[in-house]
Coordinates of C-alpha atoms and ligand atoms in Angstrom, one line a residue:
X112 CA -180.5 38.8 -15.5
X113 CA -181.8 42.6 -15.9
X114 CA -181.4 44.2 -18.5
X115 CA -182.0 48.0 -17.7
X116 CA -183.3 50.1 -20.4
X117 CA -184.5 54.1 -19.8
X118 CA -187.6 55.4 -17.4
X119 CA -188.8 57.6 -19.4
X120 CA -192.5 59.1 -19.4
X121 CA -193.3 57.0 -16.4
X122 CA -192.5 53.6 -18.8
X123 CA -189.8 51.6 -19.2
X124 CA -188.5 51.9 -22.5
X125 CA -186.1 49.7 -24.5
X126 CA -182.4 51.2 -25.1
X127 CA -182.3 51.9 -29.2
X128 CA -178.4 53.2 -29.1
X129 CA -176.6 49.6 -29.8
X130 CA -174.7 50.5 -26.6
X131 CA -174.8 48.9 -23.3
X132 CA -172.6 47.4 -20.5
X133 CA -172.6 45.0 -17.6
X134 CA -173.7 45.6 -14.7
X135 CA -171.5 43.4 -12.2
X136 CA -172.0 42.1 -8.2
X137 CA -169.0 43.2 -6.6
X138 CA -169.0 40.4 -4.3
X139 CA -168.5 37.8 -6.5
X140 CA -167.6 39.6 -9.9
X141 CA -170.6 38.1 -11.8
X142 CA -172.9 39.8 -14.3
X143 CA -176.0 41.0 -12.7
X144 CA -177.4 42.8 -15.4
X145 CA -176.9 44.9 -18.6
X146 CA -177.3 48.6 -19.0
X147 CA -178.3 50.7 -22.1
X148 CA -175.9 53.6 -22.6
X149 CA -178.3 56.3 -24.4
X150 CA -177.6 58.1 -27.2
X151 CA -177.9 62.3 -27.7
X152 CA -181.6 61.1 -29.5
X153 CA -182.5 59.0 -26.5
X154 CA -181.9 62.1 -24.6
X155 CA -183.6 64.6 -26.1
X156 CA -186.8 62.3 -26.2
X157 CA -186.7 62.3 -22.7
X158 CA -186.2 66.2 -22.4
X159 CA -189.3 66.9 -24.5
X160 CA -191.2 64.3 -22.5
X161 CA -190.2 66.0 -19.4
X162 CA -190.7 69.6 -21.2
X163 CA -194.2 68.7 -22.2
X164 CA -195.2 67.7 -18.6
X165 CA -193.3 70.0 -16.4
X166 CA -196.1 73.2 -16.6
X167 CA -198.7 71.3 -15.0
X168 CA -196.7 69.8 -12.5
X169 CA -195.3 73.4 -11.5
X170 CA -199.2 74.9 -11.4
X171 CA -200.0 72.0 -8.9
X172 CA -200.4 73.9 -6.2
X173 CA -197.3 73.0 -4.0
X174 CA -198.9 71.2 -1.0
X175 CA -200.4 68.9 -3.3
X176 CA -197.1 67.9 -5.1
X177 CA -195.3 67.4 -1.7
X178 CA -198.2 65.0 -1.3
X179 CA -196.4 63.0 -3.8
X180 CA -192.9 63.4 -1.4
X181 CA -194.9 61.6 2.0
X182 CA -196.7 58.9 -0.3
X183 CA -192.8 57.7 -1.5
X184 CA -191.6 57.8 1.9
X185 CA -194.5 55.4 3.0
X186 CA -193.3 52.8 0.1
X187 CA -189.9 53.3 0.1
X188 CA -190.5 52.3 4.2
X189 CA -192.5 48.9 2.8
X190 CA -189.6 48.0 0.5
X191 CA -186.4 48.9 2.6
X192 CA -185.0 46.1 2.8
X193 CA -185.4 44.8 -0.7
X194 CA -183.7 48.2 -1.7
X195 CA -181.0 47.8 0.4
X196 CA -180.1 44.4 -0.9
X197 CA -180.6 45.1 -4.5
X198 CA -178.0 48.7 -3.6
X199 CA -175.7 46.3 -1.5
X200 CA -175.0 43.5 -4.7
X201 CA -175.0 46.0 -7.2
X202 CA -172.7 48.6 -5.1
X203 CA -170.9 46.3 -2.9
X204 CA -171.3 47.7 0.4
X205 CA -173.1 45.6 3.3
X206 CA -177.0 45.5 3.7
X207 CA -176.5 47.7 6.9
X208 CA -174.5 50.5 5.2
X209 CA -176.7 50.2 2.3
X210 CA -180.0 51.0 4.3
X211 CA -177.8 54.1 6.0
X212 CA -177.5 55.0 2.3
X213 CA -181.4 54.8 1.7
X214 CA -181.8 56.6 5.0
X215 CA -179.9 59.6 4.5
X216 CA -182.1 59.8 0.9
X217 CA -184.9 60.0 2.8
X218 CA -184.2 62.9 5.1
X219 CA -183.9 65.0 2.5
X220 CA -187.0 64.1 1.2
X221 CA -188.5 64.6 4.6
X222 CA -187.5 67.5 4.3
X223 CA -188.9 68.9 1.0
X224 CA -192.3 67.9 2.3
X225 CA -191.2 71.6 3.5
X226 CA -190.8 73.1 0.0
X227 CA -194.8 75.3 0.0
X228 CA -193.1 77.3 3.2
X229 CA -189.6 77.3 1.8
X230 CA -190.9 78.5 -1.8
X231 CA -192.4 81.7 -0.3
X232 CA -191.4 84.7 -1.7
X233 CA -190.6 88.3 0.0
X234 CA -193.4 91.0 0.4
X235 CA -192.8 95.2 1.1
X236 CA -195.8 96.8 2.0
X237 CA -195.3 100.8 0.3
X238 CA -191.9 100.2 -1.0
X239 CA -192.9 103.9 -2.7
X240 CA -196.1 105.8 -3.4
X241 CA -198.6 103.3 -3.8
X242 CA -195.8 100.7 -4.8
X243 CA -195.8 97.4 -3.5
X244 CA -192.8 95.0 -4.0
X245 CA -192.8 91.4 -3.9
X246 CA -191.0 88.3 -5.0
X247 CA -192.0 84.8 -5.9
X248 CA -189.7 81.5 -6.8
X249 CA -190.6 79.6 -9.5
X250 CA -189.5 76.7 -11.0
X251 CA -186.8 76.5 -13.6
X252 CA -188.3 73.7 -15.9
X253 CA -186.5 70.5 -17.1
X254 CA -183.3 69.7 -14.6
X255 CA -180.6 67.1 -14.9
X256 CA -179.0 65.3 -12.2
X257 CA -175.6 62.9 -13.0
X258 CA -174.9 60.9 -9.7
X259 CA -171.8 58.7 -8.7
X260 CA -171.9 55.2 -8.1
X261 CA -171.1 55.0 -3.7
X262 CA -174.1 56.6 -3.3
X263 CA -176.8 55.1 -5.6
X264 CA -179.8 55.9 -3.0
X265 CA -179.0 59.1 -1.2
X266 CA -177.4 61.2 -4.0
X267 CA -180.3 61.3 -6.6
X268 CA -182.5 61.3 -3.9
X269 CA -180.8 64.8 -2.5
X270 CA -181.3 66.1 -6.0
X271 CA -184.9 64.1 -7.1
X272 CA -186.7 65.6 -4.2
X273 CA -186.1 69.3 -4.3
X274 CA -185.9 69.6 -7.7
X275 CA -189.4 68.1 -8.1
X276 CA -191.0 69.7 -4.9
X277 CA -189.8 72.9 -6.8
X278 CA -192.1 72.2 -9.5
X279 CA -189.4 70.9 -12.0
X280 CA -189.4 68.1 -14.3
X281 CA -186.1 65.7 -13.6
X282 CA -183.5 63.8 -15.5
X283 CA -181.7 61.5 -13.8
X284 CA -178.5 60.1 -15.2
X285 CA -177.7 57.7 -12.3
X286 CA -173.7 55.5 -12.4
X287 CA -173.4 53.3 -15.1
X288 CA -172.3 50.9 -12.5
X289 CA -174.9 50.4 -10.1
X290 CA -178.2 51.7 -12.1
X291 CA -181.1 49.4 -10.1
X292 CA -182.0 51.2 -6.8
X293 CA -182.6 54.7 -9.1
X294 CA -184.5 52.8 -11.5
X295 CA -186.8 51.4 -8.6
X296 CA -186.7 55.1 -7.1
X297 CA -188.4 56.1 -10.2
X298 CA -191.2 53.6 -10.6
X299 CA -191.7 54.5 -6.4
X300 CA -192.4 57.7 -7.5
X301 CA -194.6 57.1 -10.4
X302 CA -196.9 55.0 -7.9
X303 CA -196.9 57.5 -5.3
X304 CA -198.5 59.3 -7.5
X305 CA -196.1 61.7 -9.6
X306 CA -197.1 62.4 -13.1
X307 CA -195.4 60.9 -16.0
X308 CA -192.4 62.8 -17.5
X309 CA -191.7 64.9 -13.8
X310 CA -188.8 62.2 -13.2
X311 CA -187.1 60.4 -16.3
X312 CA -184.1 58.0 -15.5
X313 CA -181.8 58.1 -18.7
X314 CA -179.0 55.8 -18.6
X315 CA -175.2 56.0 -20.2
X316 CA -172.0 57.3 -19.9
X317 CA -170.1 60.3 -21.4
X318 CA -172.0 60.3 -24.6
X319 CA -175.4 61.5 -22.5
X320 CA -173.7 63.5 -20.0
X321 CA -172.7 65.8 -23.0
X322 CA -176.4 65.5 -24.6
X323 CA -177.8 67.4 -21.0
X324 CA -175.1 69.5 -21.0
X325 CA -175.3 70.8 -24.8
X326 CA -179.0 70.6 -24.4
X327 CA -181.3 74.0 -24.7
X328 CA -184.2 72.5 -22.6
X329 CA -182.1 71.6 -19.7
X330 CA -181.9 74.6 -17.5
X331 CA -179.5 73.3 -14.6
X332 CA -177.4 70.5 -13.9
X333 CA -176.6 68.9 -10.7
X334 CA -173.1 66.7 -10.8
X335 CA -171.6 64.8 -7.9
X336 CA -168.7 62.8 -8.7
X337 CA -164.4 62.9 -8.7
X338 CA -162.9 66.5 -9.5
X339 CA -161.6 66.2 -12.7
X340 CA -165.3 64.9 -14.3
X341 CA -166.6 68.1 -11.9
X342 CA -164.9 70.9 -13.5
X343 CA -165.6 69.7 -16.6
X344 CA -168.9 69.5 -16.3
X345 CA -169.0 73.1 -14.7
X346 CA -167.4 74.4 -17.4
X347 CA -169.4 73.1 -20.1
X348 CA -172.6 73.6 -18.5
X349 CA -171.5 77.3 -17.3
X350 CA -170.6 77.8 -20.8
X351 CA -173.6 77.0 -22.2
X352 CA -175.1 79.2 -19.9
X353 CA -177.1 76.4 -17.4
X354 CA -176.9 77.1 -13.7
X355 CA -174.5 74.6 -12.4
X356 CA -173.4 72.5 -9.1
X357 CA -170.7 70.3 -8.8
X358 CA -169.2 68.6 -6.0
X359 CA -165.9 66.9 -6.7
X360 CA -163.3 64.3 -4.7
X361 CA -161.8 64.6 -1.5
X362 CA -159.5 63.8 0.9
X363 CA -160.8 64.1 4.4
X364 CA -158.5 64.7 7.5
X365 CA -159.0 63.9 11.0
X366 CA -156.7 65.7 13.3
X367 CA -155.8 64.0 16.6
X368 CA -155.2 66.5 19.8
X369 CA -152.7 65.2 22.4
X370 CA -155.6 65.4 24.4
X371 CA -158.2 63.9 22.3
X372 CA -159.7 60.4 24.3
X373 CA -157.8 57.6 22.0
X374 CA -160.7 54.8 22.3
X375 CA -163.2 57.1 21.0
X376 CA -160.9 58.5 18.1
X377 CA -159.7 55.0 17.0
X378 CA -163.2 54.2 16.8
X379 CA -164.4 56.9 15.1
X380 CA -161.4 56.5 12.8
X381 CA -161.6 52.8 11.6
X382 CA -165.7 53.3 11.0
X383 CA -165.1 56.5 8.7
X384 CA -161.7 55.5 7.1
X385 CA -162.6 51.9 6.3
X386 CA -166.6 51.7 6.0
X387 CA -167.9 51.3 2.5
X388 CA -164.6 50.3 2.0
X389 CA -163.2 53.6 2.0
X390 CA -165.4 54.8 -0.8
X391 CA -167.3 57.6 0.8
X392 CA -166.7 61.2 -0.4
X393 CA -166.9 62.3 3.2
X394 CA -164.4 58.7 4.3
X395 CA -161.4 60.3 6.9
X396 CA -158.6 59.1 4.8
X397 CA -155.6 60.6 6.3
X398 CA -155.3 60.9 10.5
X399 CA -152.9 63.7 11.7
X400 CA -152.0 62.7 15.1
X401 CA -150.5 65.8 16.6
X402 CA -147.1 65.4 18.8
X403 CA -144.7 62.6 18.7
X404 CA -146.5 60.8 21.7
X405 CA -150.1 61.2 20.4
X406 CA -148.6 59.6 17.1
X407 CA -147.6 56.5 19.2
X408 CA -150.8 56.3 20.8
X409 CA -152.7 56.3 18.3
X410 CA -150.7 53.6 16.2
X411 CA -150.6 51.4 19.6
X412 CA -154.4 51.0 19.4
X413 CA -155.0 51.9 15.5
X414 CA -153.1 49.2 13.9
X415 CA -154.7 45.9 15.8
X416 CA -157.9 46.8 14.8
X417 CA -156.8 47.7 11.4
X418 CA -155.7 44.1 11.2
X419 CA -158.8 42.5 12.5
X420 CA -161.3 44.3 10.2
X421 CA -163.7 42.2 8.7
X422 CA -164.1 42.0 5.1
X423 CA -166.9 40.2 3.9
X424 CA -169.5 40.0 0.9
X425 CA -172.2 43.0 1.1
X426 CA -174.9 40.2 2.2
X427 CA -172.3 39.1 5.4
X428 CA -173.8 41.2 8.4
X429 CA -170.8 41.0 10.4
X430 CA -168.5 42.3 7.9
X431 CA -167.0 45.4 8.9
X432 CA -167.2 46.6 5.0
X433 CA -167.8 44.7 1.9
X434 CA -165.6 44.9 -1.7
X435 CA -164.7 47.6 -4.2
X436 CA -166.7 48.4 -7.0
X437 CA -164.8 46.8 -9.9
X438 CA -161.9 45.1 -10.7
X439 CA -160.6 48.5 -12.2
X440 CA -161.1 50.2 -8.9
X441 CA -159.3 47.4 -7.3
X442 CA -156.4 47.6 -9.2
X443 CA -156.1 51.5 -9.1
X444 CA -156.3 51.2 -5.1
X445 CA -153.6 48.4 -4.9
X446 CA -151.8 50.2 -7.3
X447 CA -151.5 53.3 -5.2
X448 CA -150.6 51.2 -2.1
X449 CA -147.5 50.3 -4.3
X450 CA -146.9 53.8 -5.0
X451 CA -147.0 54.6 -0.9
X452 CA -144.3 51.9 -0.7
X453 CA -142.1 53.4 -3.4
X454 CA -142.3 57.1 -2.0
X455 CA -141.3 55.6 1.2
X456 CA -144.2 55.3 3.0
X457 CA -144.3 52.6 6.2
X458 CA -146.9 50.4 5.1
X459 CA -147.9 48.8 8.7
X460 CA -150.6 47.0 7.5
X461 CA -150.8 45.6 3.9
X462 CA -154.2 44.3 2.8
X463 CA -153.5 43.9 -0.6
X464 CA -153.2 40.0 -0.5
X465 CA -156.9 39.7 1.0
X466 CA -158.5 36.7 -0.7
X467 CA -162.7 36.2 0.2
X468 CA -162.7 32.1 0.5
X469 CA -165.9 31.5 -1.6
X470 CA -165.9 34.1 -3.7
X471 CA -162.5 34.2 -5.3
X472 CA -163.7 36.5 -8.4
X473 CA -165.0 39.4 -5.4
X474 CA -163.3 42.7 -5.8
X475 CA -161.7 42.4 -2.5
X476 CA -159.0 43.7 -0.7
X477 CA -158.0 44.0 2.9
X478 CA -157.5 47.5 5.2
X479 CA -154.6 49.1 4.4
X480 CA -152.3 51.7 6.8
X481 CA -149.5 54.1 6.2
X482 CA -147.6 55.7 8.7
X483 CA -145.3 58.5 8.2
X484 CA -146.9 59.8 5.2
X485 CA -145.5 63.4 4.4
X486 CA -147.4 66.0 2.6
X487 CA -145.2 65.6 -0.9
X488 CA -146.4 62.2 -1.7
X489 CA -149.0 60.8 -4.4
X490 CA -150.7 59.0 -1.7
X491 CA -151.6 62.2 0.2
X492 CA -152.2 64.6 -2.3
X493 CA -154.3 62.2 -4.6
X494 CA -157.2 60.9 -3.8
X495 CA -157.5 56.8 -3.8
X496 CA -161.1 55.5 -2.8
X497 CA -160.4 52.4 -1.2
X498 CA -159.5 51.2 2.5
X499 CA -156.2 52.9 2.7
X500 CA -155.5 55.2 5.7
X501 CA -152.9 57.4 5.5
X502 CA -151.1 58.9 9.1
X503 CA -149.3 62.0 8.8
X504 CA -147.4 62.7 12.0
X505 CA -148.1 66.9 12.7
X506 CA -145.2 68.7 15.1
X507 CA -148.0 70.9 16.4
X508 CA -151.4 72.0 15.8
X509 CA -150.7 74.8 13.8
X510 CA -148.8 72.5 11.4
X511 CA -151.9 69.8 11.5
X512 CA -154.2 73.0 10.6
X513 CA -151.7 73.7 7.6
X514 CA -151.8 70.7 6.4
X515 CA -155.8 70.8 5.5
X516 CA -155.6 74.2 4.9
X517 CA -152.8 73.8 2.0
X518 CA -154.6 70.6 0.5
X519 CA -156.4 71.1 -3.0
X520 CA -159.3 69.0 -1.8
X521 CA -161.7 70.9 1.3
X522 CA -164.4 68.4 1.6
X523 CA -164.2 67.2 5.3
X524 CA -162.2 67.2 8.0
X525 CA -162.3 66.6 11.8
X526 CA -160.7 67.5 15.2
X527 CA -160.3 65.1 18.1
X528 CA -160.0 67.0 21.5
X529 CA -161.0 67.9 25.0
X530 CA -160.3 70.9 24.2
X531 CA -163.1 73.5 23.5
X532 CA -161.1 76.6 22.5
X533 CA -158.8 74.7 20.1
X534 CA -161.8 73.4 18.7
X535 CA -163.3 76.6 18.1
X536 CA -160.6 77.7 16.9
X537 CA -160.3 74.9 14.5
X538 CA -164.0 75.3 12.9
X539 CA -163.3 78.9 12.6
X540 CA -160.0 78.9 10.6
X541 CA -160.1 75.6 8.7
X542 CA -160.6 76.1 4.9
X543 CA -162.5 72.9 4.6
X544 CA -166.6 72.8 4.1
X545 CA -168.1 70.6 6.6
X546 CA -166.3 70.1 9.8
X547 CA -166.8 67.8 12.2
X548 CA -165.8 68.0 16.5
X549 CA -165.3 64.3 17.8
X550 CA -167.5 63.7 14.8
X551 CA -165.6 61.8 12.4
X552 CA -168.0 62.3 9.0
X553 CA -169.4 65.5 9.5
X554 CA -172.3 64.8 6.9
X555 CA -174.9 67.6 7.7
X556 CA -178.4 66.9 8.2
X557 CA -180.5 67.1 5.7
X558 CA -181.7 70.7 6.7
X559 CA -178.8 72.4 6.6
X560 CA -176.2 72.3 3.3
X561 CA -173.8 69.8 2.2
X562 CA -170.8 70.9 0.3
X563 CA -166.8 71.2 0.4
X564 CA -165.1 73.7 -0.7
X565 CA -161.7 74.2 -2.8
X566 CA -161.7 71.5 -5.8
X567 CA -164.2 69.4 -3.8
X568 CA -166.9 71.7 -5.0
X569 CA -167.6 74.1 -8.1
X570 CA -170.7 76.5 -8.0
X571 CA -172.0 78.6 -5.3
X572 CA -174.9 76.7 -4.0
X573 CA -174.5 73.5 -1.9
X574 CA -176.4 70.5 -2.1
X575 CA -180.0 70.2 0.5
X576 CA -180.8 72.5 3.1
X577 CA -182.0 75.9 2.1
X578 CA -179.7 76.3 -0.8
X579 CA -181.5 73.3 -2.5
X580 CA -184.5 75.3 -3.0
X581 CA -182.7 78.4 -4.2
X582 CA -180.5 75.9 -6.7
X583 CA -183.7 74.5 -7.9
X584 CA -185.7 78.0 -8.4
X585 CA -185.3 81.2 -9.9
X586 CA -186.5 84.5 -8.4
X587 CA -189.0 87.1 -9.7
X588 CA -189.3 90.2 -8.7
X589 CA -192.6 92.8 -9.4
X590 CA -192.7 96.0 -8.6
X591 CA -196.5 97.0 -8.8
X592 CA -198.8 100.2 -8.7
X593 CA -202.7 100.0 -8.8
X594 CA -204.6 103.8 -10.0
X595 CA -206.4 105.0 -6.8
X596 CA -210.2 105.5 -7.3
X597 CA -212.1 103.3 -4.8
X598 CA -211.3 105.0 -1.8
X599 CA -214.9 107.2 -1.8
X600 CA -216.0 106.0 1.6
X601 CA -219.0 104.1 2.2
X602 CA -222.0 103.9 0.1
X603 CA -224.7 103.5 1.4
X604 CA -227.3 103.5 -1.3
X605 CA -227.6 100.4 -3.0
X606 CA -225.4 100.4 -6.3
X607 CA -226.9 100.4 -9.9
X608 CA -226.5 100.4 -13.2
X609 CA -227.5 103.8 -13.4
Ligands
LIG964 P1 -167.1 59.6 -11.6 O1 -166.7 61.1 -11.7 O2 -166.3 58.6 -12.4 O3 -168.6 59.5 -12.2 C1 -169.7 60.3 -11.8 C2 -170.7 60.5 -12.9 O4 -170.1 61.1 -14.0 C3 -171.3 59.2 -13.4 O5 -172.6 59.3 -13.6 C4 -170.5 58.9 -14.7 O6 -171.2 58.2 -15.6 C5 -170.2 60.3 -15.2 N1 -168.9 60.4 -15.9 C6 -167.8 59.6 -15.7 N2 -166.9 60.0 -16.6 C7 -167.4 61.0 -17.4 C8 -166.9 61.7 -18.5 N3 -165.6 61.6 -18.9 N4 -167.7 62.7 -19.0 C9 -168.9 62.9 -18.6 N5 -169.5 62.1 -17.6 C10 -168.7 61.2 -17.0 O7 -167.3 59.3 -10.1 P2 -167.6 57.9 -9.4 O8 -166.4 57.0 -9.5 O9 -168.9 57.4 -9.8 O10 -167.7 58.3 -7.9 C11 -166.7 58.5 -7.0 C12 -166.2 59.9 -6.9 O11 -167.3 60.8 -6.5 C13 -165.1 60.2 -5.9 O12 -164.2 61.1 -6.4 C14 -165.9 60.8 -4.7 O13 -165.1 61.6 -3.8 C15 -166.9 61.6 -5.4 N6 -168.0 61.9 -4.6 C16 -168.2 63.2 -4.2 C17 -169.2 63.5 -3.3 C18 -169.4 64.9 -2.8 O14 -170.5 65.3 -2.4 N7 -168.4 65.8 -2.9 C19 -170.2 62.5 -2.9 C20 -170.0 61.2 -3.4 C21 -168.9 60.9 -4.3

């Protein structure tokens, strides 16, 4: 048993709140650890630990601190799998999805290995009379990050890596619930060779989340997470006058063209609307079939292999996807299968009675799958985070477009279809973020952005790419004139003193 105090000043240090809470293994529902829940004091001790180191680490010339970025990679390659078992019991997805989840961490980090060329400022050569003009990025200072729990790898990693390549100093405040693969990020970092202070891990819940965002010394915050916790931390941080990103919940659709090839979008479909058990940001979570004989199609072939998914606990490699993250989350998700019942719903395939033989105290349930969902129910409008697949049936493409288009949440969305000039069509009038063509999670790669739009995301910068070195910079400008006077020719006697 672990219990996991703060990282702070490249040590370990002991949790002095009082507070701290269990850290469980979602496959079997035991105690795997204990984590400290900081307090405002524990907070600021790690800001002025990260304050006091941060101007060295900026004036390390930036080659060298991408250095830093390629030694991690190498040890995070040694370690993988321990990492991804250590994510898998403390998250509950599979070893397999779990080393996806390292994986995508580590592009972006590939990636900030480019931060020297992306850091380069803007030159004009006699902007006036003898005036120059020229622009340089520097780094902000101290930077918070607050990350969700179904991504313990690859979300601080997307916000670790540029912010430190940048020259920053980094707080981490990782998910309560699964705190282990951040902590180990840290200490990876720290032996690759990053000074002590650049990345602190604080630990906790609301109480330190409102610490960085009342705090002076923090200059930005990044925040991924549900909606509600988004614009809350937006606002506050706004107010308090930090530069802020936040990227919120979603609720993904995939529309289905009567033309679409049905093995490769019922494929596509059960990977991205049950893997991870549903809990990906960017899971498809409602299918728009579009047409009455598309609908049937897609049910013909959609709901056997709905019923023969394979739940199984995170260390089972042929489990299709593992168990929820808690008990709470559980009962929120069956809960909201109830709700689809009683708003009329056709539940075709109820997986709420799933037991795991063995391990009886797992937060498991089975895949679950409406039909005939229509747009004025709880189930479509609300986000749920579990293996629940919701199928609207669309009269026409127009009225599948409306349907994303009119829905609060723009994080992803996808179109099945031969078809190139509905496609085109599609990508260019969707109001939805990230868009995928018979791609079903349209996660970009790491060198282009990642963000939804509508309540999925508050701020104007997305998350990796090019924006994550504008997020995590600001820019100077100088204008500059130099007095003429040694412009006399060539000299040709040797100079003195004289
Ligand atoms: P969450 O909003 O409950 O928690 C996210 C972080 O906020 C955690 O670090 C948590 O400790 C903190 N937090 C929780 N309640 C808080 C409060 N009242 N005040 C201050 N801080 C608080 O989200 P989660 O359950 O960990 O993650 C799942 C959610 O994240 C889903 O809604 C999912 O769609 C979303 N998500 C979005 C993206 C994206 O890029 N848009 C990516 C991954 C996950």
């Amino acid at each position: 048993m672990v219990d996991y105090g703060h990282f702070i000043g490249g040590k370990h240090v002991a949790g002095t709140s009082g507070r701290k809470q269990d850290v469980l293994q979602p496959m079997d529902g035991s105690v795997r650890a204990t984590v400290a829940l900081a307090s405002a004091q524990e907070l600021r001790a790690a800001v002025e630990n990260a304050k006091a180191a941060q101007p060295a680490w900026a004036a390390t010339n930036p080659q060298r601190r991408v250095r830093v970025l390629m030694r991690f990679l190498e040890l995070v390659n040694k370690e993988y799998d321990s990492l991804a078992e250590l994510l898998a019991r403390e998250h509950g997805k599979t070893i397999a999805d779990a080393k996806g989840d390292i994986q995508r961490g580590l592009e972006v980090v590939e990636v900030c290995i480019g931060a020297p060329h992306m850091m380069k400022g803007e030159f004009t050569d006699g902007a006036g009379p003898g005036i120059d003009v020229y622009s340089m990025r520097q780094a902000l200072g101290v930077v918070a990050g607050i990350t969700p729990f179904n991504f313990p790898a690859m979300i601080p990693l997307w916000k670790i890596a540029p912010a430190i390549a940048c020259g920053n100093a980094f707080i981490l405040k990782p998910s309560e619930r699964d705190p282990g693969v951040p902590m180990r990020i840290a200490e990876l970092f720290l032996e690759a060779g990053l000074p002590a202070g650049i990345l602190n891990v604080v630990n906790g819940d609301k109480t330190v989340v409102d610490a960085i965002l009342d705090d002076p010394d923090v200059k930005a915050v990044g925040f991924v997470g549900s909606t509600p916790i988004a614009q809350y931390i937006y606002s506050r941080g706004c107010a308090n006058g930090k530069r802020v990103q936040c990227f919120g919940g979603a609720k993904n659709h995939m529309i289905i063209m009567p033309d679409a090839d049905m093995d490769q979008t019922v494929d596509a479909l059960i990977g991205a609307g049950y893997g991870s058990a549903g809990e990906r940001c960017m899971a498809i979570s409602v299918a728009v079939p579009v047409g009455h004989d598309t609908a049937e199609r897609l049910m013909e072939k959609l709901v056997p292999r709905v019923e023969s998914l394979k739940v199984g606990p995170s260390t089972d490699s042929s489990a299709d996807f593992g168990p929820v993250v808690t008990r709470e989350a559980l009962e929120r998700i069956k809960g909201y299968v109830d709700i689809g019942v009683n708003e009329g719903a056709k539940l075709v395939v109820d997986g709420r009675g799933f037991k795991m033989q063995g391990y009886e105290n797992g937060f498991y349930m089975g895949g679950c799958l409406f039909d005939h969902v229509t747009s004025d129910m709880r189930i479509y409008k609300e986000e749920i985070f579990g293996p629940v697949l919701s199928v609207v049936r669309a009269p026409s493409y127009e009225n599948a477009i409306k349907l994303a288009n009119d829905h609060e949440m723009g994080n992803g969305v996808a179109i099945f279809t031969r078809d190139g000039d509905a496609a085109r069509d599609f990508a260019s009038r969707v109001q939805v973020g990230m868009v995928g063509i018979n791609v079903p999670i349209p996660v970009p790669i790491a060198y282009y952005t990642f963000g939804g739009w509508k309540a999925s995301s508050f701020g104007d910068l997305n998350q990796h790419g090019t924006d994550a070195f504008r997020f995590y910079t600001k820019t100077k400008t100088v204008t500059s004139r130099w007095p003429s006077g040694v412009k006399d020719g060539a000299e040709f006697v040797i100079p003195t003193m004289n």
